Amino acid sequence: KLEGGHVKVPIKVAGIGTYAILDTGAQTNAINKAFVNKNKLKLDKGSKVRIKGVFGIENKRSYNNVPIDFFGILSELDSVVELSLGTHRNGLLFGSGFFDKFVVQLDYPNSKMRLLTHDSVSVKEFKNIDIQRQKGTGMPIVKIGLPDDKSLWLLLDTGNAGGLVVDRKVARRLGWL
């Protein structure tokens, strides 16, 4: 489901139907504080986790043994950080830990998604974009083609519904200002 620029998939958390936001730019999995409070969930508390966000660094509560049902696969997640993810209908956020487990194909125009195990497909054989991990963060960056045979590497962040974001000096260099 595409909603407000976010990719959301139906899941169950502790037996309760909700949505998980797929966020390639997130370093961790998270559970929505509003979802926890609305459903009065009693989850196993984990340690405090330091989270660096756009507004600074904060210590956040984490949970362990969080029961999920994802496309009929029953599992438990550990070190799930409690964050504010908007409405309580957004129960969970899948970050890099999720994307490390699967080859994920997103077909935005047709609102389709496919999950494959790493051993079931040769990504190099079928890839249609240049992608690599950003040095320092490990986050996915993709090579974007520009006019006049120019290119630019940008962060692939499915959790950012704001569109294309570039540094001002890059925009100036490309003549976009």
Short mmCIF file of C-alpha atoms in Angstrom, two decimals:
data_model
loop_
_atom_site.label_atom_id
_atom_site.label_comp_id
_atom_site.label_asym_id
_atom_site.label_seq_id
_atom_site.Cartn_x
_atom_site.Cartn_y
_atom_site.Cartn_z
CA LYS A 1 0.00 0.00 0.00
CA LEU A 2 1.35 3.44 -0.94
CA GLU A 3 0.15 6.13 1.42
CA GLY A 4 1.51 9.64 1.58
CA GLY A 5 4.68 8.50 -0.17
CA HIS A 6 5.31 5.66 2.29
CA VAL A 7 5.34 1.95 1.47
CA LYS A 8 3.19 0.14 4.02
CA VAL A 9 2.57 -3.58 4.37
CA PRO A 10 -0.12 -5.26 6.48
CA ILE A 11 1.21 -7.12 9.53
CA LYS A 12 0.11 -8.17 12.98
CA VAL A 13 1.95 -7.12 16.11
CA ALA A 14 1.00 -9.10 19.21
CA GLY A 15 -2.01 -10.41 17.24
CA ILE A 16 -3.26 -6.91 16.36
CA GLY A 17 -3.64 -5.93 12.70
CA THR A 18 -1.63 -2.86 11.69
CA TYR A 19 0.80 -1.62 9.06
CA ALA A 20 4.58 -1.63 8.91
CA ILE A 21 6.31 1.23 7.12
CA LEU A 22 9.27 0.11 5.01
CA ASP A 23 12.13 2.55 5.61
CA THR A 24 15.43 1.89 3.84
CA GLY A 25 16.87 4.97 5.55
CA ALA A 26 16.25 3.72 9.11
CA GLN A 27 19.07 2.01 10.95
CA THR A 28 16.74 0.08 13.25
CA ASN A 29 13.25 -1.41 13.54
CA ALA A 30 10.78 0.64 15.55
CA ILE A 31 7.36 0.34 17.14
CA ASN A 32 4.94 3.24 17.28
CA LYS A 33 4.42 4.66 20.76
CA ALA A 34 0.80 5.54 19.81
CA PHE A 35 0.19 1.91 18.74
CA VAL A 36 1.63 0.57 22.02
CA ASN A 37 -0.49 2.98 24.09
CA LYS A 38 -3.72 2.54 22.08
CA ASN A 39 -3.55 -1.25 22.41
CA LYS A 40 -2.19 -1.24 26.00
CA LEU A 41 0.61 -3.62 24.95
CA LYS A 42 2.74 -5.20 27.64
CA LEU A 43 6.03 -5.89 25.88
CA ASP A 44 9.37 -7.13 27.23
CA LYS A 45 11.47 -4.06 27.91
CA GLY A 46 14.96 -3.96 26.47
CA SER A 47 17.77 -1.53 27.12
CA LYS A 48 17.72 2.18 26.34
CA VAL A 49 18.96 2.95 22.83
CA ARG A 50 20.59 6.18 21.66
CA ILE A 51 18.87 7.34 18.49
CA LYS A 52 20.29 10.05 16.27
CA GLY A 53 17.62 11.88 14.33
CA VAL A 54 17.17 15.17 12.55
CA PHE A 55 16.50 16.90 15.88
CA GLY A 56 19.50 15.51 17.75
CA ILE A 57 20.28 12.45 19.86
CA GLU A 58 17.75 10.93 22.26
CA ASN A 59 17.64 7.90 24.55
CA LYS A 60 14.67 5.74 23.61
CA ARG A 61 13.07 2.66 25.15
CA SER A 62 13.43 -0.61 23.27
CA TYR A 63 11.50 -3.87 23.41
CA ASN A 64 12.50 -7.49 22.93
CA ASN A 65 10.48 -10.56 21.87
CA VAL A 66 7.95 -8.42 19.96
CA PRO A 67 5.64 -10.97 18.28
CA ILE A 68 4.88 -10.26 14.62
CA ASP A 69 2.98 -12.03 11.86
CA PHE A 70 4.32 -10.89 8.50
CA PHE A 71 2.68 -12.46 5.42
CA GLY A 72 1.91 -15.55 7.52
CA ILE A 73 5.45 -15.80 8.91
CA LEU A 74 5.41 -15.79 12.71
CA SER A 75 8.51 -14.27 14.26
CA GLU A 76 9.79 -12.13 17.12
CA LEU A 77 11.85 -8.97 16.91
CA ASP A 78 14.41 -7.76 19.45
CA SER A 79 15.79 -4.26 20.06
CA VAL A 80 12.66 -2.63 18.60
CA VAL A 81 12.88 1.07 19.46
CA GLU A 82 9.79 2.99 20.58
CA LEU A 83 9.28 6.03 18.31
CA SER A 84 6.48 8.33 17.22
CA LEU A 85 5.31 7.13 13.79
CA GLY A 86 2.15 9.20 13.42
CA THR A 87 -1.26 7.58 13.71
CA HIS A 88 -1.64 4.40 15.79
CA ARG A 89 -2.52 2.58 12.53
CA ASN A 90 1.22 2.62 11.73
CA GLY A 91 2.28 -0.03 14.21
CA LEU A 92 5.84 -0.79 13.13
CA LEU A 93 8.72 0.49 11.06
CA PHE A 94 11.00 -1.97 9.28
CA GLY A 95 14.51 -0.57 8.92
CA SER A 96 17.86 -1.91 7.78
CA GLY A 97 17.54 -5.17 9.73
CA PHE A 98 14.56 -6.10 7.57
CA PHE A 99 16.25 -5.14 4.30
CA ASP A 100 19.37 -7.14 5.17
CA LYS A 101 17.30 -10.35 5.33
CA PHE A 102 15.69 -10.10 1.87
CA VAL A 103 16.16 -8.93 -1.67
CA VAL A 104 13.29 -6.44 -1.86
CA GLN A 105 11.77 -5.41 -5.18
CA LEU A 106 9.46 -2.40 -5.08
CA ASP A 107 7.30 -1.71 -8.13
CA TYR A 108 5.88 1.72 -7.28
CA PRO A 109 3.72 2.24 -10.43
CA ASN A 110 1.91 -1.10 -9.91
CA SER A 111 1.91 -1.01 -6.08
CA LYS A 112 3.63 -4.38 -5.87
CA MET A 113 6.41 -5.77 -3.74
CA ARG A 114 8.39 -8.98 -3.94
CA LEU A 115 10.61 -10.48 -1.24
CA LEU A 116 13.26 -12.99 -2.23
CA THR A 117 15.91 -14.80 -0.25
CA HIS A 118 19.48 -13.85 -1.12
CA ASP A 119 20.26 -17.38 -2.29
CA SER A 120 17.29 -17.53 -4.69
CA VAL A 121 18.40 -14.86 -7.16
CA SER A 122 21.56 -13.33 -8.55
CA VAL A 123 20.95 -9.63 -8.01
CA LYS A 124 23.92 -8.67 -10.17
CA GLU A 125 22.42 -10.57 -13.10
CA PHE A 126 19.07 -8.76 -12.95
CA LYS A 127 19.83 -5.36 -11.43
CA ASN A 128 18.55 -2.32 -13.29
CA ILE A 129 20.07 0.39 -11.09
CA ASP A 130 23.50 1.07 -9.62
CA ILE A 131 23.28 0.72 -5.86
CA GLN A 132 25.86 0.46 -3.10
CA ARG A 133 26.22 1.05 0.62
CA GLN A 134 27.21 4.54 1.73
CA LYS A 135 30.58 4.65 3.47
CA GLY A 136 30.21 5.26 7.19
CA THR A 137 26.45 4.61 7.47
CA GLY A 138 25.93 1.49 5.34
CA MET A 139 22.71 3.04 4.02
CA PRO A 140 21.72 2.33 0.39
CA ILE A 141 22.67 4.94 -2.19
CA VAL A 142 21.65 4.83 -5.86
CA LYS A 143 23.19 6.40 -8.94
CA ILE A 144 20.78 8.80 -10.63
CA GLY A 145 21.28 9.78 -14.28
CA LEU A 146 21.16 13.47 -15.14
CA PRO A 147 21.23 15.34 -18.46
CA ASP A 148 24.57 15.83 -20.26
CA ASP A 149 25.89 12.42 -19.11
CA LYS A 150 26.12 13.60 -15.49
CA SER A 151 25.14 11.50 -12.51
CA LEU A 152 24.58 11.88 -8.79
CA TRP A 153 24.57 9.36 -5.92
CA LEU A 154 21.55 9.80 -3.63
CA LEU A 155 20.29 8.05 -0.52
CA LEU A 156 17.46 5.60 -1.25
CA ASP A 157 15.13 6.35 1.65
CA THR A 158 11.65 4.84 1.32
CA GLY A 159 10.73 6.42 4.67
CA ASN A 160 11.15 9.96 3.34
CA ALA A 161 7.90 11.04 1.72
CA GLY A 162 9.31 14.51 1.03
CA GLY A 163 10.77 13.82 -2.40
CA LEU A 164 14.29 14.52 -3.59
CA VAL A 165 16.61 16.19 -1.08
CA VAL A 166 20.04 17.46 -2.07
CA ASP A 167 22.59 19.60 -0.30
CA ARG A 168 22.47 23.27 -1.36
CA LYS A 169 26.07 23.24 -2.62
CA VAL A 170 25.24 20.23 -4.85
CA ALA A 171 22.16 22.03 -6.19
CA ARG A 172 24.28 25.13 -6.90
CA ARG A 173 26.97 23.04 -8.68
CA LEU A 174 24.27 21.48 -10.89
CA GLY A 175 22.68 24.85 -11.68
CA TRP A 176 19.40 24.00 -9.94
CA LEU A 177 19.10 27.21 -7.91
#
